[in-house]
Amino acid sequence: MHKFLLFLRVTFSCCIVMSAGAFTTDRRVMREQRVSFCFKAEKSDEMEVGDKNMEIAWRHIKKPLLRIGKSGMTESHGNSLRDLLSQHQAVKVKINTNKLGTLEEVFYQLKEYTENAGSSKGVELLRVRPSDSTIMVGSAGLSELISQGEFPSKKALEIQAYKRQKVAEKKQEAREAREQARLKRGR
């Protein structure tokens, strides 16, 4: 039984690593694949903190403040992004078209428009989320602050947690009030 479980664990590791998704029972190949899987896992552990911080930053910014529609991008998008970045450290941008290329290409076009509009700080691509067709753009140097865990600030996170708690309390009070009203009608 123990050998079978070990085989399953090694096989599972191989299936994760194999790019084509092929399955093999050759133990030598499985051992090599397992070693490379473990090596990749060690690298991803180092990146986990940065990814976690980036996810926190992504969730801190609630919704896209700039949208690029099906008609494409104009200089006014660059002006808008420049103004938004002067007010916010990071901004989500929703792209509603595939005509402009990949999301990274859209960022470089938007960066060019922003620099032409007079953005002196610079703009950097922080995160791309293809499933939402959304990118997160920030002022120059923000990715370093995010990786160090300094953005969003602890105070901002505490304020968000406090607001979530207050909303949850109001919902609970509303549920209790509805329940009491239902009980009074039932008497």
Tab-separated table of N, CA and C in Angstrom, residues 24-174:
chain	number	residue	atom	x	y	z
A	24	THR	N	3.464	9.263	-17.937
A	24	THR	CA	4.483	8.252	-18.148
A	24	THR	C	4.608	7.397	-16.906
A	25	THR	N	5.019	6.141	-17.093
A	25	THR	CA	5.256	5.263	-15.953
A	25	THR	C	6.738	4.955	-15.822
A	26	ASP	N	7.570	5.556	-16.652
A	26	ASP	CA	9.009	5.350	-16.570
A	26	ASP	C	9.511	6.039	-15.295
A	27	ARG	N	9.991	5.220	-14.339
A	27	ARG	CA	10.372	5.755	-13.029
A	27	ARG	C	11.511	6.772	-13.119
A	28	ARG	N	12.448	6.571	-14.033
A	28	ARG	CA	13.562	7.502	-14.178
A	28	ARG	C	13.035	8.881	-14.571
A	29	VAL	N	12.135	8.891	-15.539
A	29	VAL	CA	11.551	10.160	-15.990
A	29	VAL	C	10.746	10.783	-14.853
A	30	MET	N	10.008	9.940	-14.134
A	30	MET	CA	9.197	10.466	-13.037
A	30	MET	C	10.075	11.082	-11.964
A	31	ARG	N	11.212	10.454	-11.637
A	31	ARG	CA	12.110	11.011	-10.632
A	31	ARG	C	12.669	12.351	-11.092
A	32	GLU	N	13.074	12.441	-12.371
A	32	GLU	CA	13.603	13.703	-12.895
A	32	GLU	C	12.537	14.786	-12.842
A	33	GLN	N	11.317	14.395	-13.230
A	33	GLN	CA	10.225	15.357	-13.220
A	33	GLN	C	9.926	15.805	-11.789
A	34	ARG	N	9.974	14.856	-10.841
A	34	ARG	CA	9.692	15.182	-9.451
A	34	ARG	C	10.744	16.143	-8.906
A	35	VAL	N	11.986	15.918	-9.236
A	35	VAL	CA	13.052	16.812	-8.782
A	35	VAL	C	12.830	18.208	-9.353
A	36	SER	N	12.487	18.283	-10.631
A	36	SER	CA	12.265	19.613	-11.211
A	36	SER	C	11.025	20.257	-10.606
A	37	PHE	N	10.021	19.446	-10.268
A	37	PHE	CA	8.828	19.995	-9.631
A	37	PHE	C	9.186	20.577	-8.271
A	38	CYS	N	9.974	19.838	-7.485
A	38	CYS	CA	10.369	20.328	-6.173
A	38	CYS	C	11.195	21.608	-6.303
A	39	PHE	N	12.047	21.659	-7.303
A	39	PHE	CA	12.863	22.844	-7.528
A	39	PHE	C	11.970	24.037	-7.853
A	40	LYS	N	10.964	23.819	-8.706
A	40	LYS	CA	10.046	24.897	-9.044
A	40	LYS	C	9.257	25.334	-7.823
A	41	ALA	N	8.873	24.380	-6.973
A	41	ALA	CA	8.117	24.722	-5.778
A	41	ALA	C	8.953	25.608	-4.858
A	42	GLU	N	10.259	25.320	-4.739
A	42	GLU	CA	11.106	26.161	-3.906
A	42	GLU	C	11.160	27.581	-4.453
A	43	LYS	N	11.253	27.719	-5.769
A	43	LYS	CA	11.275	29.058	-6.355
A	43	LYS	C	9.954	29.765	-6.121
A	44	SER	N	8.828	29.038	-6.255
A	44	SER	CA	7.538	29.689	-6.093
A	44	SER	C	7.303	30.093	-4.649
A	45	ASP	N	7.917	29.381	-3.678
A	45	ASP	CA	7.781	29.780	-2.287
A	45	ASP	C	8.375	31.167	-2.068
A	46	GLU	N	9.492	31.454	-2.734
A	46	GLU	CA	10.095	32.774	-2.616
A	46	GLU	C	9.187	33.837	-3.218
A	47	MET	N	8.528	33.496	-4.296
A	47	MET	CA	7.682	34.457	-4.988
A	47	MET	C	6.326	34.594	-4.312
A	48	GLU	N	5.964	33.653	-3.435
A	48	GLU	CA	4.652	33.650	-2.829
A	48	GLU	C	4.363	34.937	-2.069
A	49	VAL	N	5.338	35.456	-1.343
A	49	VAL	CA	5.133	36.667	-0.559
A	49	VAL	C	4.818	37.835	-1.480
A	50	GLY	N	5.588	37.983	-2.562
A	50	GLY	CA	5.326	39.054	-3.523
A	50	GLY	C	3.980	38.901	-4.194
A	51	ASP	N	3.619	37.652	-4.535
A	51	ASP	CA	2.318	37.407	-5.154
A	51	ASP	C	1.189	37.725	-4.187
A	52	LYS	N	1.392	37.360	-2.930
A	52	LYS	CA	0.372	37.640	-1.915
A	52	LYS	C	0.198	39.147	-1.753
A	53	ASN	N	1.310	39.858	-1.697
A	53	ASN	CA	1.235	41.315	-1.573
A	53	ASN	C	0.582	41.944	-2.797
A	54	MET	N	0.889	41.398	-3.981
A	54	MET	CA	0.275	41.926	-5.207
A	54	MET	C	-1.232	41.655	-5.203
A	55	GLU	N	-1.632	40.501	-4.710
A	55	GLU	CA	-3.063	40.177	-4.624
A	55	GLU	C	-3.756	41.128	-3.646
A	56	ILE	N	-3.090	41.428	-2.543
A	56	ILE	CA	-3.652	42.384	-1.574
A	56	ILE	C	-3.815	43.747	-2.239
A	57	ALA	N	-2.812	44.167	-2.993
A	57	ALA	CA	-2.894	45.454	-3.701
A	57	ALA	C	-4.010	45.427	-4.738
A	58	TRP	N	-4.139	44.292	-5.449
A	58	TRP	CA	-5.195	44.159	-6.471
A	58	TRP	C	-6.565	44.307	-5.823
A	59	ARG	N	-6.760	43.657	-4.706
A	59	ARG	CA	-8.062	43.700	-4.029
A	59	ARG	C	-8.302	45.038	-3.337
A	60	HIS	N	-7.253	45.742	-2.998
A	60	HIS	CA	-7.388	47.056	-2.364
A	60	HIS	C	-8.042	48.046	-3.328
A	61	ILE	N	-7.719	47.929	-4.595
A	61	ILE	CA	-8.309	48.808	-5.608
A	61	ILE	C	-9.594	48.138	-6.069
A	62	LYS	N	-10.701	48.702	-5.691
A	62	LYS	CA	-11.987	48.024	-5.844
A	62	LYS	C	-12.431	47.830	-7.281
A	63	LYS	N	-12.381	48.884	-8.087
A	63	LYS	CA	-12.919	48.764	-9.447
A	63	LYS	C	-12.069	49.579	-10.417
A	64	PRO	N	-12.194	49.250	-11.698
A	64	PRO	CA	-11.446	50.024	-12.700
A	64	PRO	C	-11.929	51.473	-12.751
A	65	LEU	N	-11.000	52.397	-12.706
A	65	LEU	CA	-11.340	53.812	-12.781
A	65	LEU	C	-11.218	54.350	-14.199
A	66	LEU	N	-10.596	53.570	-15.076
A	66	LEU	CA	-10.430	53.973	-16.468
A	66	LEU	C	-10.852	52.805	-17.346
A	67	ARG	N	-11.615	53.102	-18.376
A	67	ARG	CA	-12.084	52.063	-19.297
A	67	ARG	C	-11.716	52.439	-20.719
A	68	ILE	N	-11.291	51.426	-21.456
A	68	ILE	CA	-10.990	51.614	-22.871
A	68	ILE	C	-12.025	50.806	-23.628
A	69	GLY	N	-12.824	51.493	-24.438
A	69	GLY	CA	-13.939	50.861	-25.125
A	69	GLY	C	-13.566	50.288	-26.474
A	70	LYS	N	-14.606	49.853	-27.191
A	70	LYS	CA	-14.382	49.200	-28.481
A	70	LYS	C	-13.842	50.145	-29.545
A	71	SER	N	-14.013	51.446	-29.333
A	71	SER	CA	-13.501	52.401	-30.325
A	71	SER	C	-12.004	52.649	-30.163
A	72	GLY	N	-11.410	52.085	-29.138
A	72	GLY	CA	-9.957	52.185	-28.977
A	72	GLY	C	-9.539	53.253	-27.982
A	73	MET	N	-8.276	53.638	-28.117
A	73	MET	CA	-7.663	54.547	-27.163
A	73	MET	C	-7.334	55.880	-27.839
A	74	THR	N	-7.501	56.942	-27.077
A	74	THR	CA	-7.162	58.270	-27.591
A	74	THR	C	-6.245	58.963	-26.583
A	75	GLU	N	-5.816	60.154	-26.926
A	75	GLU	CA	-4.953	60.918	-26.029
A	75	GLU	C	-5.664	61.260	-24.725
A	76	SER	N	-6.986	61.344	-24.770
A	76	SER	CA	-7.724	61.661	-23.544
A	76	SER	C	-7.573	60.548	-22.508
A	77	HIS	N	-7.364	59.302	-22.956
A	77	HIS	CA	-7.111	58.214	-22.009
A	77	HIS	C	-5.785	58.452	-21.278
A	78	GLY	N	-4.788	58.941	-22.000
A	78	GLY	CA	-3.506	59.271	-21.379
A	78	GLY	C	-3.642	60.399	-20.370
A	79	ASN	N	-4.425	61.428	-20.735
A	79	ASN	CA	-4.665	62.539	-19.808
A	79	ASN	C	-5.389	62.049	-18.556
A	80	SER	N	-6.403	61.202	-18.770
A	80	SER	CA	-7.174	60.681	-17.640
A	80	SER	C	-6.294	59.847	-16.718
A	81	LEU	N	-5.457	58.990	-17.298
A	81	LEU	CA	-4.582	58.161	-16.473
A	81	LEU	C	-3.578	59.026	-15.701
A	82	ARG	N	-3.057	60.047	-16.349
A	82	ARG	CA	-2.131	60.953	-15.666
A	82	ARG	C	-2.820	61.595	-14.464
A	83	ASP	N	-4.057	62.078	-14.657
A	83	ASP	CA	-4.794	62.706	-13.565
A	83	ASP	C	-5.119	61.696	-12.458
A	84	LEU	N	-5.515	60.484	-12.853
A	84	LEU	CA	-5.839	59.457	-11.863
A	84	LEU	C	-4.610	59.070	-11.039
A	85	LEU	N	-3.462	58.955	-11.695
A	85	LEU	CA	-2.245	58.586	-10.972
A	85	LEU	C	-1.737	59.710	-10.087
A	86	SER	N	-2.146	60.945	-10.366
A	86	SER	CA	-1.774	62.029	-9.457
A	86	SER	C	-2.629	61.976	-8.185
A	87	GLN	N	-3.796	61.344	-8.263
A	87	GLN	CA	-4.687	61.223	-7.108
A	87	GLN	C	-4.565	59.872	-6.402
A	88	HIS	N	-4.245	58.824	-7.158
A	88	HIS	CA	-4.146	57.466	-6.623
A	88	HIS	C	-2.780	56.904	-6.981
A	89	GLN	N	-2.267	56.027	-6.138
A	89	GLN	CA	-0.977	55.422	-6.457
A	89	GLN	C	-1.104	54.354	-7.530
A	90	ALA	N	-2.236	53.654	-7.536
A	90	ALA	CA	-2.459	52.595	-8.518
A	90	ALA	C	-3.882	52.685	-9.043
A	91	VAL	N	-4.048	52.282	-10.303
A	91	VAL	CA	-5.342	52.377	-10.966
A	91	VAL	C	-5.566	51.104	-11.769
A	92	LYS	N	-6.794	50.597	-11.714
A	92	LYS	CA	-7.157	49.492	-12.592
A	92	LYS	C	-7.720	50.073	-13.880
A	93	VAL	N	-7.359	49.438	-14.999
A	93	VAL	CA	-7.836	49.865	-16.310
A	93	VAL	C	-8.519	48.672	-16.965
A	94	LYS	N	-9.772	48.840	-17.346
A	94	LYS	CA	-10.546	47.788	-18.001
A	94	LYS	C	-10.477	48.008	-19.505
A	95	ILE	N	-10.106	46.954	-20.231
A	95	ILE	CA	-10.012	47.034	-21.691
A	95	ILE	C	-11.139	46.203	-22.276
A	96	ASN	N	-12.058	46.860	-22.988
A	96	ASN	CA	-13.240	46.186	-23.513
A	96	ASN	C	-13.129	45.849	-24.994
A	97	THR	N	-11.931	45.715	-25.494
A	97	THR	CA	-11.759	45.399	-26.904
A	97	THR	C	-10.514	44.549	-27.099
A	98	ASN	N	-10.512	43.758	-28.167
A	98	ASN	CA	-9.339	42.964	-28.520
A	98	ASN	C	-8.608	43.571	-29.708
A	99	LYS	N	-9.097	44.675	-30.230
A	99	LYS	CA	-8.525	45.295	-31.426
A	99	LYS	C	-7.130	45.861	-31.201
A	100	LEU	N	-6.804	46.174	-29.959
A	100	LEU	CA	-5.542	46.849	-29.659
A	100	LEU	C	-4.394	45.884	-29.418
A	101	GLY	N	-4.636	44.601	-29.419
A	101	GLY	CA	-3.592	43.614	-29.165
A	101	GLY	C	-3.712	43.036	-27.767
A	102	THR	N	-2.599	42.527	-27.254
A	102	THR	CA	-2.597	41.945	-25.918
A	102	THR	C	-2.710	43.041	-24.869
A	103	LEU	N	-2.974	42.634	-23.651
A	103	LEU	CA	-3.105	43.616	-22.572
A	103	LEU	C	-1.789	44.344	-22.328
A	104	GLU	N	-0.666	43.637	-22.505
A	104	GLU	CA	0.635	44.289	-22.341
A	104	GLU	C	0.851	45.350	-23.414
A	105	GLU	N	0.452	45.032	-24.644
A	105	GLU	CA	0.580	46.009	-25.733
A	105	GLU	C	-0.289	47.227	-25.469
A	106	VAL	N	-1.480	46.995	-24.930
A	106	VAL	CA	-2.365	48.108	-24.591
A	106	VAL	C	-1.701	48.992	-23.536
A	107	PHE	N	-1.056	48.350	-22.551
A	107	PHE	CA	-0.361	49.133	-21.512
A	107	PHE	C	0.700	50.028	-22.130
A	108	TYR	N	1.519	49.487	-23.038
A	108	TYR	CA	2.595	50.293	-23.620
A	108	TYR	C	2.045	51.451	-24.450
A	109	GLN	N	0.915	51.233	-25.133
A	109	GLN	CA	0.284	52.333	-25.858
A	109	GLN	C	-0.230	53.391	-24.879
A	110	LEU	N	-0.868	52.912	-23.815
A	110	LEU	CA	-1.400	53.826	-22.803
A	110	LEU	C	-0.274	54.590	-22.108
A	111	LYS	N	0.827	53.912	-21.858
A	111	LYS	CA	1.993	54.554	-21.237
A	111	LYS	C	2.517	55.666	-22.138
A	112	GLU	N	2.565	55.389	-23.430
A	112	GLU	CA	3.033	56.406	-24.383
A	112	GLU	C	2.118	57.626	-24.371
A	113	TYR	N	0.804	57.400	-24.389
A	113	TYR	CA	-0.151	58.512	-24.332
A	113	TYR	C	0.002	59.300	-23.022
A	114	THR	N	0.220	58.582	-21.925
A	114	THR	CA	0.356	59.234	-20.621
A	114	THR	C	1.616	60.088	-20.563
A	115	GLU	N	2.706	59.553	-21.104
A	115	GLU	CA	3.952	60.329	-21.122
A	115	GLU	C	3.835	61.532	-22.047
A	116	ASN	N	3.119	61.375	-23.158
A	116	ASN	CA	2.894	62.513	-24.061
A	116	ASN	C	2.015	63.568	-23.405
A	117	ALA	N	1.163	63.133	-22.461
A	117	ALA	CA	0.282	64.069	-21.766
A	117	ALA	C	1.017	64.826	-20.667
A	118	GLY	N	2.274	64.442	-20.407
A	118	GLY	CA	3.070	65.199	-19.446
A	118	GLY	C	3.249	64.522	-18.102
A	119	SER	N	3.105	63.231	-18.040
A	119	SER	CA	3.329	62.524	-16.779
A	119	SER	C	4.826	62.474	-16.496
A	120	SER	N	5.229	63.137	-15.418
A	120	SER	CA	6.655	63.208	-15.119
A	120	SER	C	7.118	62.031	-14.258
A	121	LYS	N	6.213	61.438	-13.485
A	121	LYS	CA	6.584	60.357	-12.577
A	121	LYS	C	6.927	59.074	-13.298
A	122	GLY	N	6.274	58.802	-14.368
A	122	GLY	CA	6.431	57.519	-15.028
A	122	GLY	C	5.289	56.586	-14.631
A	123	VAL	N	5.096	55.573	-15.431
A	123	VAL	CA	4.001	54.634	-15.231
A	123	VAL	C	4.567	53.228	-15.362
A	124	GLU	N	4.098	52.301	-14.505
A	124	GLU	CA	4.555	50.925	-14.637
A	124	GLU	C	3.369	49.970	-14.562
A	125	LEU	N	3.519	48.885	-15.261
A	125	LEU	CA	2.512	47.831	-15.274
A	125	LEU	C	2.722	46.978	-14.034
A	126	LEU	N	1.694	46.886	-13.210
A	126	LEU	CA	1.813	46.136	-11.967
A	126	LEU	C	1.277	44.716	-12.106
A	127	ARG	N	0.135	44.583	-12.766
A	127	ARG	CA	-0.470	43.250	-12.886
A	127	ARG	C	-1.391	43.206	-14.085
A	128	VAL	N	-1.452	42.040	-14.697
A	128	VAL	CA	-2.351	41.797	-15.823
A	128	VAL	C	-3.277	40.671	-15.418
A	129	ARG	N	-4.569	40.861	-15.585
A	129	ARG	CA	-5.526	39.802	-15.307
A	129	ARG	C	-6.351	39.572	-16.575
A	130	PRO	N	-5.890	38.608	-17.413
A	130	PRO	CA	-6.565	38.372	-18.693
A	130	PRO	C	-8.016	37.933	-18.543
A	131	SER	N	-8.347	37.222	-17.468
A	131	SER	CA	-9.721	36.751	-17.302
A	131	SER	C	-10.699	37.907	-17.186
A	132	ASP	N	-10.262	39.032	-16.651
A	132	ASP	CA	-11.116	40.221	-16.518
A	132	ASP	C	-10.846	41.252	-17.601
A	133	SER	N	-9.822	41.034	-18.433
A	133	SER	CA	-9.350	42.036	-19.386
A	133	SER	C	-9.025	43.335	-18.660
A	134	THR	N	-8.335	43.189	-17.541
A	134	THR	CA	-8.023	44.327	-16.693
A	134	THR	C	-6.534	44.341	-16.382
A	135	ILE	N	-5.975	45.542	-16.365
A	135	ILE	CA	-4.581	45.702	-15.948
A	135	ILE	C	-4.544	46.656	-14.759
A	136	MET	N	-3.516	46.514	-13.939
A	136	MET	CA	-3.316	47.446	-12.841
A	136	MET	C	-2.044	48.225	-13.139
A	137	VAL	N	-2.169	49.522	-13.149
A	137	VAL	CA	-1.084	50.424	-13.500
A	137	VAL	C	-0.777	51.281	-12.280
A	138	GLY	N	0.502	51.569	-12.077
A	138	GLY	CA	0.873	52.390	-10.933
A	138	GLY	C	1.964	53.373	-11.263
A	139	SER	N	2.218	54.264	-10.327
A	139	SER	CA	3.320	55.213	-10.465
A	139	SER	C	4.630	54.448	-10.425
A	140	ALA	N	5.669	55.043	-10.954
A	140	ALA	CA	6.978	54.390	-10.984
A	140	ALA	C	7.437	54.072	-9.567
A	141	GLY	N	7.937	52.856	-9.362
A	141	GLY	CA	8.447	52.424	-8.068
A	141	GLY	C	7.418	51.762	-7.178
A	142	LEU	N	6.168	51.724	-7.601
A	142	LEU	CA	5.128	51.153	-6.753
A	142	LEU	C	5.258	49.636	-6.623
A	143	SER	N	5.733	48.978	-7.664
A	143	SER	CA	5.865	47.511	-7.590
A	143	SER	C	6.845	47.124	-6.478
A	144	GLU	N	7.851	47.939	-6.262
A	144	GLU	CA	8.808	47.678	-5.181
A	144	GLU	C	8.131	47.826	-3.822
A	145	LEU	N	7.308	48.849	-3.666
A	145	LEU	CA	6.581	49.041	-2.409
A	145	LEU	C	5.619	47.881	-2.156
A	146	ILE	N	4.974	47.407	-3.224
A	146	ILE	CA	4.043	46.294	-3.079
A	146	ILE	C	4.780	45.036	-2.654
A	147	SER	N	5.904	44.745	-3.293
A	147	SER	CA	6.652	43.536	-2.956
A	147	SER	C	7.184	43.586	-1.525
A	148	GLN	N	7.441	44.769	-1.009
A	148	GLN	CA	7.904	44.925	0.373
A	148	GLN	C	6.744	44.952	1.367
A	149	GLY	N	5.512	44.984	0.854
A	149	GLY	CA	4.346	44.994	1.725
A	149	GLY	C	3.988	46.359	2.266
A	150	GLU	N	4.505	47.409	1.652
A	150	GLU	CA	4.244	48.767	2.125
A	150	GLU	C	3.050	49.420	1.427
A	151	PHE	N	2.507	48.775	0.420
A	151	PHE	CA	1.296	49.269	-0.255
A	151	PHE	C	0.328	48.123	-0.368
A	152	PRO	N	-0.912	48.283	-0.022
A	152	PRO	CA	-1.505	49.447	0.622
A	152	PRO	C	-1.035	49.557	2.067
A	153	SER	N	-1.138	50.746	2.602
A	153	SER	CA	-0.640	50.983	3.965
A	153	SER	C	-1.476	50.201	4.975
A	154	LYS	N	-0.888	49.943	6.113
A	154	LYS	CA	-1.592	49.210	7.182
A	154	LYS	C	-2.837	49.972	7.612
A	155	LYS	N	-2.741	51.287	7.636
A	155	LYS	CA	-3.882	52.115	8.030
A	155	LYS	C	-5.043	51.934	7.055
A	156	ALA	N	-4.739	51.908	5.750
A	156	ALA	CA	-5.786	51.722	4.740
A	156	ALA	C	-6.445	50.352	4.886
A	157	LEU	N	-5.643	49.335	5.166
A	157	LEU	CA	-6.195	47.998	5.358
A	157	LEU	C	-7.071	47.928	6.607
A	158	GLU	N	-6.657	48.625	7.672
A	158	GLU	CA	-7.462	48.665	8.890
A	158	GLU	C	-8.792	49.365	8.638
A	159	ILE	N	-8.769	50.430	7.875
A	159	ILE	CA	-10.001	51.153	7.551
A	159	ILE	C	-10.935	50.257	6.754
A	160	GLN	N	-10.394	49.536	5.764
A	160	GLN	CA	-11.225	48.616	4.980
A	160	GLN	C	-11.832	47.538	5.865
A	161	ALA	N	-11.035	46.971	6.771
A	161	ALA	CA	-11.539	45.922	7.663
A	161	ALA	C	-12.639	46.478	8.565
A	162	TYR	N	-12.457	47.702	9.050
A	162	TYR	CA	-13.469	48.340	9.900
A	162	TYR	C	-14.770	48.541	9.128
A	163	LYS	N	-14.656	49.008	7.882
A	163	LYS	CA	-15.855	49.211	7.065
A	163	LYS	C	-16.567	47.897	6.791
A	164	ARG	N	-15.791	46.843	6.479
A	164	ARG	CA	-16.411	45.531	6.249
A	164	ARG	C	-17.141	45.045	7.500
A	165	GLN	N	-16.533	45.265	8.666
A	165	GLN	CA	-17.152	44.846	9.922
A	165	GLN	C	-18.464	45.601	10.140
A	166	LYS	N	-18.471	46.905	9.883
A	166	LYS	CA	-19.687	47.706	10.072
A	166	LYS	C	-20.793	47.258	9.121
A	167	VAL	N	-20.437	46.957	7.877
A	167	VAL	CA	-21.427	46.481	6.909
A	167	VAL	C	-22.001	45.147	7.366
A	168	ALA	N	-21.143	44.254	7.841
A	168	ALA	CA	-21.603	42.950	8.325
A	168	ALA	C	-22.530	43.119	9.527
A	169	GLU	N	-22.205	44.043	10.432
A	169	GLU	CA	-23.064	44.293	11.592
A	169	GLU	C	-24.428	44.822	11.165
A	170	LYS	N	-24.454	45.746	10.203
A	170	LYS	CA	-25.738	46.279	9.721
A	170	LYS	C	-26.574	45.193	9.065
A	171	LYS	N	-25.927	44.316	8.296
A	171	LYS	CA	-26.666	43.209	7.675
A	171	LYS	C	-27.245	42.286	8.731
A	172	GLN	N	-26.460	42.015	9.780
A	172	GLN	CA	-26.934	41.151	10.857
A	172	GLN	C	-28.114	41.792	11.582
A	173	GLU	N	-28.033	43.099	11.840
A	173	GLU	CA	-29.137	43.806	12.482
A	173	GLU	C	-30.391	43.758	11.618
A	174	ALA	N	-30.223	43.922	10.301
A	174	ALA	CA	-31.365	43.867	9.392
A	174	ALA	C	-31.981	42.473	9.391
